[in-house]
Amino acid sequence: MREKSKKQLPLMHLSSDHAQARELKLISRILAAEPTIAGLVHQDLCRGQSLRDTGANGMSAEQVLRAAIVKQMFGYSYELLPFHLMDSISLRAFCRIGIADKGFKKSALAKNIKRISPATWEQINRILVAHGNKEKVEKGRQVRIDCTVVESNIHPPTDATLLFDSVRVLARILDAIRQHGVNLCFTDHCRRAKRRMLAVQYAKKETQRVAAYRDLLKLAGKTVGYATAAIPLANGLPGLAGFGFYAELQRYINLARKVIAQTERRVLKGESVPAAEKIVSVFEPHTDIIVKDRRETYYGHKVCLCVGASNLITDCVITDGNPADTELTLSMLDRQCEIYGRYPLKVALDGGFASKANLAAAKERQIKDVCFAKKRGLEVEQMCRSQWVYNRLRRFRAGVESIISWIKRSLGFDRCTWKGQRSFGSYVWLSAVTANLITLARAKAV
């Protein structure tokens, strides 16, 4: 029988039997089985703060950890995360939110999640890897290693856009200082700087482009001069506001000077500025320039992943700069020994890792079969015990591409939306931890 409407709603909502809800329950059991994880998060949350027995109850370490996993797992923004945590029965149960609890604001969620350090996330990942070894999900006997790039949350950089960013950020800080009652005289050159930036982008002749650059450099230099003169005035403001303005001015003045210097070298003097000396963003100055296979240029950080046969991410390294893959081979193998207490028996690597020195060093570490996707002058008999083993490991290595594709599409591994170098590391490790929890849960569900 079909009714027009439900006359009376049930008093209690029953738990969902959806596949996603069952997966969350399995992840919850894994986290509950490893209480050390919550202890590590609790240390980060309490670091630098005095513990009190009075006052309102904040988020527990377990709730912060689980909320971070939910955010990364479903791709929620901080705006939507509080709503979904309170609206979903499954998410409330997963994050240990009671029926009478009011829930959490987005500011509390963001502040607490960002307090978890990259080192803590790395320790959590190692605990999960040990859990997988104990449950016989991943023993670490056979691993595959490959590199990818996680981009920073910046626009494609040009000298003109960097100069304009420097002008508008410093002008914004100076205007905020003036609104605090400081008698500060300066000229806001944002509109003129924007016109010069657009003139650079759409110039038809080189002479027009250089002329626009010269004027833009002049405006940036004037704005830096205004900001430098405002430093003692900002330092004289009472309270935390003065300290904050002083620190921001110092930071952005130094970055603006570097942008001006590199623009003068490249545009006016015709020099080639090395990638290691370039600044590609005044907001994310830690960003590296990554040229991948001489094809595309990325702006972010190179990340080296080690994945086991069960698709568990056993290790993750965020590199400084753009080192060659051959320089990372031995360090990644040694880290596997730290994690498992022994080296793997079989290793499959991308062709960029191949070299005779790396092969010899891997064999010295009692690794029986080492497969490079591209031989680079190496013989199959030198790498593996037979052609069949080499072909098998080569196909096995290709599976890491699907893992990288999955975490980029589903877990936000393609682009870090958090600000700062420390937060970049936390974001990358959070994605890896979330992927491993899903992998362990699905292995238990089979």
CSV table of C-alpha atoms in Angstrom, one decimal:
chain,number,residue,atom,x,y,z
A,1,MET,CA,0.0,0.0,0.0
A,2,ARG,CA,1.3,3.5,-0.9
A,3,GLU,CA,0.3,6.5,1.2
A,4,LYS,CA,0.5,10.2,0.2
A,5,SER,CA,2.6,11.1,3.2
A,6,LYS,CA,4.0,9.6,6.3
A,7,LYS,CA,1.6,10.2,9.2
A,8,GLN,CA,4.1,9.7,12.0
A,9,LEU,CA,7.9,9.7,11.8
A,10,PRO,CA,9.8,7.1,13.9
A,11,LEU,CA,11.0,8.2,17.3
A,12,MET,CA,14.6,7.0,16.7
A,13,HIS,CA,16.6,6.8,13.5
A,14,LEU,CA,18.0,3.4,12.8
A,15,SER,CA,21.7,3.1,11.8
A,16,SER,CA,22.3,2.9,8.1
A,17,ASP,CA,23.2,-0.4,6.4
A,18,HIS,CA,24.7,1.3,3.4
A,19,ALA,CA,28.2,0.1,2.2
A,20,GLN,CA,29.7,3.5,3.1
A,21,ALA,CA,28.4,3.2,6.7
A,22,ARG,CA,29.8,-0.4,7.0
A,23,GLU,CA,33.2,0.9,5.8
A,24,LEU,CA,33.1,3.7,8.4
A,25,LYS,CA,32.4,1.1,11.1
A,26,LEU,CA,35.4,-0.9,10.0
A,27,ILE,CA,37.7,2.2,10.0
A,28,SER,CA,36.4,3.0,13.4
A,29,ARG,CA,37.3,-0.5,14.7
A,30,ILE,CA,40.8,-0.1,13.3
A,31,LEU,CA,41.3,3.3,15.1
A,32,ALA,CA,39.8,1.9,18.3
A,33,ALA,CA,42.3,-1.1,18.1
A,34,GLU,CA,45.2,1.4,18.1
A,35,PRO,CA,44.7,3.7,21.1
A,36,THR,CA,48.3,5.1,20.6
A,37,ILE,CA,47.0,7.1,17.6
A,38,ALA,CA,44.7,9.2,19.8
A,39,GLY,CA,47.5,9.7,22.3
A,40,LEU,CA,49.8,11.1,19.6
A,41,VAL,CA,47.0,13.5,18.5
A,42,HIS,CA,46.3,14.5,22.1
A,43,GLN,CA,50.0,15.5,22.5
A,44,ASP,CA,49.8,17.9,19.6
A,45,LEU,CA,46.5,19.4,20.7
A,46,CYS,CA,47.9,20.1,24.2
A,47,ARG,CA,51.4,21.2,23.2
A,48,GLY,CA,52.1,24.8,24.4
A,49,GLN,CA,48.8,25.0,26.3
A,50,SER,CA,48.2,24.9,30.0
A,51,LEU,CA,45.8,22.0,31.0
A,52,ARG,CA,42.8,23.1,33.1
A,53,ASP,CA,40.1,21.2,35.0
A,54,THR,CA,37.5,23.9,34.4
A,55,GLY,CA,35.9,25.5,31.4
A,56,ALA,CA,34.0,24.2,28.5
A,57,ASN,CA,34.9,20.8,27.1
A,58,GLY,CA,36.7,21.1,23.7
A,59,MET,CA,37.0,18.5,21.0
A,60,SER,CA,38.6,15.3,22.2
A,61,ALA,CA,41.7,14.0,20.4
A,62,GLU,CA,39.7,11.1,19.0
A,63,GLN,CA,37.0,13.5,17.6
A,64,VAL,CA,39.7,15.7,15.9
A,65,LEU,CA,41.4,12.7,14.3
A,66,ARG,CA,38.1,11.3,13.0
A,67,ALA,CA,36.8,14.6,11.8
A,68,ALA,CA,40.0,15.1,9.8
A,69,ILE,CA,39.6,11.7,8.2
A,70,VAL,CA,36.0,12.4,7.3
A,71,LYS,CA,37.0,15.7,5.7
A,72,GLN,CA,39.6,14.1,3.5
A,73,MET,CA,37.6,11.0,2.8
A,74,PHE,CA,34.6,12.9,1.5
A,75,GLY,CA,36.3,16.1,0.3
A,76,TYR,CA,34.1,18.4,2.5
A,77,SER,CA,35.1,22.0,3.0
A,78,TYR,CA,35.3,23.5,6.4
A,79,GLU,CA,32.0,25.3,5.6
A,80,LEU,CA,30.2,22.0,5.0
A,81,LEU,CA,32.0,19.7,7.4
A,82,PRO,CA,30.1,20.8,10.6
A,83,PHE,CA,26.7,20.3,8.8
A,84,HIS,CA,27.5,16.8,7.6
A,85,LEU,CA,29.0,15.7,10.9
A,86,MET,CA,25.7,16.7,12.7
A,87,ASP,CA,23.3,15.7,9.9
A,88,SER,CA,24.6,12.2,9.2
A,89,ILE,CA,23.9,9.4,11.6
A,90,SER,CA,26.9,7.4,10.4
A,91,LEU,CA,29.3,10.3,10.7
A,92,ARG,CA,28.0,11.3,14.1
A,93,ALA,CA,28.6,7.7,15.3
A,94,PHE,CA,32.1,7.6,13.6
A,95,CYS,CA,33.2,11.0,15.2
A,96,ARG,CA,31.8,10.0,18.6
A,97,ILE,CA,29.2,12.8,18.7
A,98,GLY,CA,26.4,12.1,21.1
A,99,ILE,CA,22.7,12.7,20.6
A,100,ALA,CA,22.7,15.7,23.0
A,101,ASP,CA,25.9,17.2,21.7
A,102,LYS,CA,25.7,20.5,19.9
A,103,GLY,CA,28.4,19.8,17.3
A,104,PHE,CA,31.4,21.9,16.4
A,105,LYS,CA,31.9,25.2,14.5
A,106,LYS,CA,34.1,25.4,11.4
A,107,SER,CA,36.6,27.5,13.2
A,108,ALA,CA,37.0,24.9,16.0
A,109,LEU,CA,37.4,22.1,13.4
A,110,ALA,CA,39.9,24.0,11.3
A,111,LYS,CA,42.0,25.1,14.3
A,112,ASN,CA,42.2,21.7,15.9
A,113,ILE,CA,42.8,19.7,12.7
A,114,LYS,CA,45.6,22.1,11.7
A,115,ARG,CA,47.3,21.5,15.1
A,116,ILE,CA,48.2,18.0,14.1
A,117,SER,CA,51.8,18.1,12.8
A,118,PRO,CA,53.2,16.2,9.8
A,119,ALA,CA,55.5,14.2,12.1
A,120,THR,CA,52.4,13.0,14.0
A,121,TRP,CA,50.6,12.0,10.8
A,122,GLU,CA,53.7,10.1,9.7
A,123,GLN,CA,53.8,8.2,13.1
A,124,ILE,CA,50.1,7.4,12.6
A,125,ASN,CA,50.8,6.0,9.2
A,126,ARG,CA,53.5,3.8,10.6
A,127,ILE,CA,51.2,2.5,13.2
A,128,LEU,CA,48.6,1.6,10.5
A,129,VAL,CA,51.4,-0.1,8.5
A,130,ALA,CA,52.3,-2.1,11.6
A,131,HIS,CA,48.6,-2.9,12.1
A,132,GLY,CA,48.4,-4.2,8.4
A,133,ASN,CA,51.5,-6.3,9.1
A,134,LYS,CA,49.9,-7.8,12.2
A,135,GLU,CA,46.6,-8.5,10.4
A,136,LYS,CA,48.6,-10.1,7.5
A,137,VAL,CA,47.2,-7.5,5.1
A,138,GLU,CA,50.6,-6.2,4.1
A,139,LYS,CA,53.9,-7.8,5.0
A,140,GLY,CA,56.2,-5.5,3.1
A,141,ARG,CA,57.9,-8.3,1.1
A,142,GLN,CA,57.1,-6.8,-2.3
A,143,VAL,CA,56.9,-3.0,-2.8
A,144,ARG,CA,56.7,-0.6,-5.7
A,145,ILE,CA,58.1,3.0,-5.7
A,146,ASP,CA,57.1,5.9,-7.8
A,147,CYS,CA,57.1,9.7,-7.6
A,148,THR,CA,54.3,12.3,-8.2
A,149,VAL,CA,53.7,16.0,-7.7
A,150,VAL,CA,51.2,17.6,-5.2
A,151,GLU,CA,50.6,21.1,-6.4
A,152,SER,CA,50.4,24.2,-4.1
A,153,ASN,CA,47.2,26.2,-4.1
A,154,ILE,CA,48.6,29.1,-6.3
A,155,HIS,CA,47.9,30.5,-9.7
A,156,PRO,CA,50.4,30.0,-12.5
A,157,PRO,CA,53.2,32.4,-11.7
A,158,THR,CA,54.6,35.2,-13.9
A,159,ASP,CA,56.9,38.0,-12.9
A,160,ALA,CA,54.0,40.5,-13.6
A,161,THR,CA,51.5,38.7,-11.4
A,162,LEU,CA,54.1,38.3,-8.6
A,163,LEU,CA,54.8,42.0,-8.6
A,164,PHE,CA,51.1,42.8,-8.6
A,165,ASP,CA,50.6,40.4,-5.7
A,166,SER,CA,53.4,42.1,-3.7
A,167,VAL,CA,51.9,45.5,-4.3
A,168,ARG,CA,48.3,44.6,-3.3
A,169,VAL,CA,49.3,42.6,-0.2
A,170,LEU,CA,51.5,45.3,1.2
A,171,ALA,CA,48.9,48.0,0.4
A,172,ARG,CA,46.3,45.9,2.2
A,173,ILE,CA,48.5,45.6,5.3
A,174,LEU,CA,49.2,49.4,5.3
A,175,ASP,CA,45.5,50.2,5.0
A,176,ALA,CA,44.8,47.9,8.0
A,177,ILE,CA,47.5,49.7,10.0
A,178,ARG,CA,46.0,53.1,9.1
A,179,GLN,CA,42.5,51.9,10.3
A,180,HIS,CA,44.0,51.2,13.7
A,181,GLY,CA,44.5,54.9,14.1
A,182,VAL,CA,48.1,55.2,12.9
A,183,ASN,CA,48.8,58.4,11.0
A,184,LEU,CA,50.3,56.7,7.9
A,185,CYS,CA,50.7,58.4,4.6
A,186,PHE,CA,51.0,56.3,1.5
A,187,THR,CA,49.6,55.9,-2.0
A,188,ASP,CA,47.7,52.8,-3.0
A,189,HIS,CA,49.1,51.8,-6.4
A,190,CYS,CA,46.9,48.7,-6.8
A,191,ARG,CA,44.8,49.9,-9.7
A,192,ARG,CA,47.8,51.2,-11.6
A,193,ALA,CA,49.8,48.0,-10.9
A,194,LYS,CA,46.9,45.9,-12.2
A,195,ARG,CA,46.8,47.9,-15.4
A,196,ARG,CA,50.5,47.4,-15.9
A,197,MET,CA,50.2,43.7,-15.2
A,198,LEU,CA,47.6,43.3,-17.9
A,199,ALA,CA,49.7,45.4,-20.2
A,200,VAL,CA,52.5,43.0,-19.8
A,201,GLN,CA,50.2,40.0,-20.5
A,202,TYR,CA,48.7,41.5,-23.7
A,203,ALA,CA,51.7,43.4,-25.1
A,204,LYS,CA,52.2,42.9,-28.8
A,205,LYS,CA,55.7,44.2,-28.9
A,206,GLU,CA,58.7,43.5,-26.7
A,207,THR,CA,59.3,47.3,-26.2
A,208,GLN,CA,55.8,47.7,-24.8
A,209,ARG,CA,56.2,44.7,-22.5
A,210,VAL,CA,59.5,46.0,-21.1
A,211,ALA,CA,58.1,49.5,-20.6
A,212,ALA,CA,55.1,48.1,-18.6
A,213,TYR,CA,57.6,46.0,-16.6
A,214,ARG,CA,59.7,49.1,-15.7
A,215,ASP,CA,56.6,50.9,-14.5
A,216,LEU,CA,55.4,47.9,-12.5
A,217,LEU,CA,58.9,47.6,-10.9
A,218,LYS,CA,58.7,51.3,-10.0
A,219,LEU,CA,55.3,50.8,-8.3
A,220,ALA,CA,56.5,47.7,-6.4
A,221,GLY,CA,59.6,49.6,-5.2
A,222,LYS,CA,57.5,52.5,-4.0
A,223,THR,CA,55.2,50.3,-2.1
A,224,VAL,CA,58.1,48.4,-0.5
A,225,GLY,CA,59.4,51.9,0.6
A,226,TYR,CA,56.0,52.8,2.2
A,227,ALA,CA,55.9,49.4,4.0
A,228,THR,CA,59.5,49.8,5.3
A,229,ALA,CA,58.8,53.2,6.7
A,230,ALA,CA,55.7,51.8,8.4
A,231,ILE,CA,57.5,49.0,10.3
A,232,PRO,CA,58.4,51.1,13.4
A,233,LEU,CA,54.9,52.6,13.5
A,234,ALA,CA,53.4,49.1,13.4
A,235,ASN,CA,55.7,47.9,16.1
A,236,GLY,CA,54.5,50.7,18.3
A,237,LEU,CA,50.9,49.5,18.2
A,238,PRO,CA,49.7,48.0,21.6
A,239,GLY,CA,48.8,44.3,22.0
A,240,LEU,CA,49.0,41.5,19.5
A,241,ALA,CA,47.8,43.6,16.6
A,242,GLY,CA,51.1,45.5,16.5
A,243,PHE,CA,53.1,42.3,16.7
A,244,GLY,CA,51.1,40.8,13.9
A,245,PHE,CA,51.4,43.8,11.6
A,246,TYR,CA,55.2,43.9,12.3
A,247,ALA,CA,55.7,40.2,11.4
A,248,GLU,CA,53.5,40.4,8.2
A,249,LEU,CA,55.4,43.5,7.0
A,250,GLN,CA,58.8,41.9,7.5
A,251,ARG,CA,57.7,38.8,5.8
A,252,TYR,CA,56.1,40.3,2.7
A,253,ILE,CA,58.8,43.1,2.3
A,254,ASN,CA,61.5,40.4,2.1
A,255,LEU,CA,59.5,38.4,-0.4
A,256,ALA,CA,58.7,41.5,-2.5
A,257,ARG,CA,62.3,42.5,-2.6
A,258,LYS,CA,63.2,39.0,-3.9
A,259,VAL,CA,60.5,39.2,-6.6
A,260,ILE,CA,61.8,42.6,-7.7
A,261,ALA,CA,65.4,41.3,-7.9
A,262,GLN,CA,64.5,38.3,-9.9
A,263,THR,CA,62.3,40.3,-12.3
A,264,GLU,CA,65.1,42.8,-12.9
A,265,ARG,CA,67.6,40.0,-13.5
A,266,ARG,CA,65.3,38.1,-15.9
A,267,VAL,CA,63.5,41.0,-17.8
A,268,LEU,CA,65.9,43.9,-17.7
A,269,LYS,CA,69.3,42.2,-17.7
A,270,GLY,CA,68.3,39.1,-19.7
A,271,GLU,CA,69.7,36.7,-17.1
A,272,SER,CA,68.5,33.1,-16.6
A,273,VAL,CA,67.5,32.8,-13.0
A,274,PRO,CA,68.0,29.2,-11.6
A,275,ALA,CA,64.8,27.5,-10.4
A,276,ALA,CA,66.2,27.1,-6.9
A,277,GLU,CA,66.5,30.9,-6.6
A,278,LYS,CA,63.1,31.7,-7.9
A,279,ILE,CA,60.0,32.6,-5.9
A,280,VAL,CA,56.8,31.5,-7.6
A,281,SER,CA,54.3,32.8,-5.0
A,282,VAL,CA,54.4,35.4,-2.2
A,283,PHE,CA,51.7,33.4,-0.4
A,284,GLU,CA,53.3,29.9,-0.6
A,285,PRO,CA,57.0,30.8,-0.9
A,286,HIS,CA,58.0,27.1,-0.1
A,287,THR,CA,56.6,26.0,-3.5
A,288,ASP,CA,59.2,24.3,-5.8
A,289,ILE,CA,59.3,24.2,-9.6
A,290,ILE,CA,58.9,20.7,-10.8
A,291,VAL,CA,59.6,19.9,-14.4
A,292,LYS,CA,58.3,16.4,-15.1
A,293,ASP,CA,59.9,14.4,-17.9
A,294,ARG,CA,60.6,17.7,-19.8
A,295,ARG,CA,56.9,17.9,-20.6
A,296,GLU,CA,54.9,19.9,-18.1
A,297,THR,CA,55.8,22.3,-15.3
A,298,TYR,CA,54.2,21.9,-11.9
A,299,TYR,CA,54.3,24.2,-8.9
A,300,GLY,CA,54.3,22.3,-5.6
A,301,HIS,CA,56.4,19.5,-4.1
A,302,LYS,CA,57.7,16.2,-5.4
A,303,VAL,CA,56.3,13.3,-3.3
A,304,CYS,CA,57.8,9.8,-3.4
A,305,LEU,CA,55.5,7.0,-2.5
A,306,CYS,CA,56.1,3.4,-1.6
A,307,VAL,CA,53.1,1.1,-2.1
A,308,GLY,CA,52.9,-2.6,-1.1
A,309,ALA,CA,51.1,-5.5,-2.8
A,310,SER,CA,47.9,-4.8,-0.9
A,311,ASN,CA,47.9,-1.2,-2.2
A,312,LEU,CA,48.8,0.0,1.3
A,313,ILE,CA,51.0,3.2,1.2
A,314,THR,CA,53.9,2.0,3.4
A,315,ASP,CA,55.9,5.2,3.1
A,316,CYS,CA,55.7,8.8,1.8
A,317,VAL,CA,58.5,11.4,1.4
A,318,ILE,CA,58.1,15.1,0.5
A,319,THR,CA,61.3,16.2,-1.1
A,320,ASP,CA,63.0,19.6,-1.1
A,321,GLY,CA,63.4,20.9,-4.6
A,322,ASN,CA,63.3,18.6,-7.6
A,323,PRO,CA,65.9,15.9,-7.0
A,324,ALA,CA,66.5,13.2,-9.6
A,325,ASP,CA,64.7,9.9,-8.9
A,326,THR,CA,68.1,8.1,-8.8
A,327,GLU,CA,69.0,10.1,-5.7
A,328,LEU,CA,65.9,8.8,-3.8
A,329,THR,CA,66.2,5.1,-4.5
A,330,LEU,CA,68.5,4.1,-1.6
A,331,SER,CA,66.9,6.4,1.0
A,332,MET,CA,63.4,4.9,0.2
A,333,LEU,CA,64.8,1.4,0.5
A,334,ASP,CA,66.5,2.2,3.8
A,335,ARG,CA,63.2,3.7,5.2
A,336,GLN,CA,61.5,0.4,4.4
A,337,CYS,CA,64.1,-1.3,6.6
A,338,GLU,CA,63.3,1.2,9.4
A,339,ILE,CA,59.6,0.4,9.1
A,340,TYR,CA,59.7,-3.4,8.8
A,341,GLY,CA,63.0,-4.1,10.4
A,342,ARG,CA,64.2,-5.8,7.1
A,343,TYR,CA,64.5,-5.0,3.4
A,344,PRO,CA,61.8,-6.2,1.0
A,345,LEU,CA,62.5,-9.3,-1.2
A,346,LYS,CA,61.3,-7.7,-4.4
A,347,VAL,CA,61.2,-4.1,-5.5
A,348,ALA,CA,59.7,-2.6,-8.6
A,349,LEU,CA,60.6,1.0,-9.5
A,350,ASP,CA,59.9,3.5,-12.3
A,351,GLY,CA,62.5,3.8,-15.0
A,352,GLY,CA,63.8,7.1,-13.6
A,353,PHE,CA,65.3,5.3,-10.6
A,354,ALA,CA,67.4,3.0,-12.7
A,355,SER,CA,71.2,3.2,-12.5
A,356,LYS,CA,74.0,0.6,-12.1
A,357,ALA,CA,75.0,2.1,-8.7
A,358,ASN,CA,71.5,1.8,-7.4
A,359,LEU,CA,71.2,-1.8,-8.6
A,360,ALA,CA,74.4,-2.8,-7.0
A,361,ALA,CA,73.5,-1.1,-3.7
A,362,ALA,CA,70.1,-2.8,-3.7
A,363,LYS,CA,71.7,-6.2,-4.2
A,364,GLU,CA,74.1,-5.5,-1.3
A,365,ARG,CA,71.0,-5.0,0.9
A,366,GLN,CA,69.9,-8.6,0.1
A,367,ILE,CA,67.0,-7.6,-2.2
A,368,LYS,CA,66.7,-10.6,-4.5
A,369,ASP,CA,64.8,-9.0,-7.4
A,370,VAL,CA,65.0,-5.3,-8.5
A,371,CYS,CA,62.9,-4.3,-11.5
A,372,PHE,CA,63.3,-1.0,-13.2
A,373,ALA,CA,60.5,-0.2,-15.7
A,374,LYS,CA,63.2,1.0,-18.1
A,375,LYS,CA,66.4,-1.0,-18.3
A,376,ARG,CA,68.8,2.0,-18.9
A,377,GLY,CA,71.5,-0.3,-20.2
A,378,LEU,CA,71.0,-2.9,-17.5
A,379,GLU,CA,70.5,-6.6,-18.2
A,380,VAL,CA,67.5,-8.5,-17.0
A,381,GLU,CA,69.8,-11.2,-15.5
A,382,GLN,CA,71.4,-8.5,-13.4
A,383,MET,CA,68.1,-7.3,-12.0
A,384,CYS,CA,66.0,-10.4,-11.5
A,385,ARG,CA,66.3,-14.1,-11.4
A,386,SER,CA,64.5,-14.7,-14.7
A,387,GLN,CA,62.7,-12.9,-17.5
A,388,TRP,CA,59.4,-14.1,-16.1
A,389,VAL,CA,60.1,-12.5,-12.7
A,390,TYR,CA,61.1,-9.3,-14.4
A,391,ASN,CA,57.9,-9.2,-16.5
A,392,ARG,CA,55.8,-10.0,-13.4
A,393,LEU,CA,57.4,-7.2,-11.4
A,394,ARG,CA,57.1,-4.8,-14.3
A,395,ARG,CA,53.3,-5.4,-14.4
A,396,PHE,CA,53.2,-5.1,-10.7
A,397,ARG,CA,54.9,-1.7,-10.8
A,398,ALA,CA,52.2,-0.4,-13.2
A,399,GLY,CA,49.6,-0.8,-10.4
A,400,VAL,CA,51.1,2.1,-8.4
A,401,GLU,CA,49.9,4.4,-11.2
A,402,SER,CA,46.3,3.5,-10.4
A,403,ILE,CA,46.9,4.1,-6.7
A,404,ILE,CA,48.3,7.6,-7.3
A,405,SER,CA,45.3,8.3,-9.7
A,406,TRP,CA,42.9,7.1,-7.0
A,407,ILE,CA,44.2,9.3,-4.2
A,408,LYS,CA,44.4,12.3,-6.5
A,409,ARG,CA,40.9,11.9,-7.7
A,410,SER,CA,39.2,10.8,-4.5
A,411,LEU,CA,41.4,12.1,-1.6
A,412,GLY,CA,42.6,15.5,-2.8
A,413,PHE,CA,46.2,14.4,-3.4
A,414,ASP,CA,46.5,16.4,-6.6
A,415,ARG,CA,46.4,19.9,-4.9
A,416,CYS,CA,47.0,21.0,-1.4
A,417,THR,CA,44.5,23.6,-0.3
A,418,TRP,CA,46.0,24.3,3.1
A,419,LYS,CA,48.3,27.3,3.6
A,420,GLY,CA,52.0,27.0,4.7
A,421,GLN,CA,54.8,24.5,4.4
A,422,ARG,CA,53.9,22.7,7.7
A,423,SER,CA,50.3,22.4,6.6
A,424,PHE,CA,51.4,21.1,3.2
A,425,GLY,CA,53.1,18.2,5.0
A,426,SER,CA,50.1,17.5,7.2
A,427,TYR,CA,47.8,17.6,4.2
A,428,VAL,CA,49.9,15.1,2.2
A,429,TRP,CA,50.2,12.7,5.2
A,430,LEU,CA,46.5,13.0,6.0
A,431,SER,CA,45.7,11.9,2.4
A,432,ALA,CA,48.0,8.9,2.8
A,433,VAL,CA,46.6,7.9,6.2
A,434,THR,CA,43.0,8.2,4.9
A,435,ALA,CA,43.9,6.0,1.9
A,436,ASN,CA,45.5,3.4,4.2
A,437,LEU,CA,42.4,3.3,6.5
A,438,ILE,CA,40.2,2.7,3.5
A,439,THR,CA,42.5,0.0,2.2
A,440,LEU,CA,42.7,-1.8,5.6
A,441,ALA,CA,38.9,-1.6,6.0
A,442,ARG,CA,38.2,-3.0,2.5
A,443,ALA,CA,40.7,-5.8,3.2
A,444,LYS,CA,38.8,-6.8,6.3
A,445,ALA,CA,35.5,-6.6,4.5
A,446,VAL,CA,36.5,-9.3,2.0
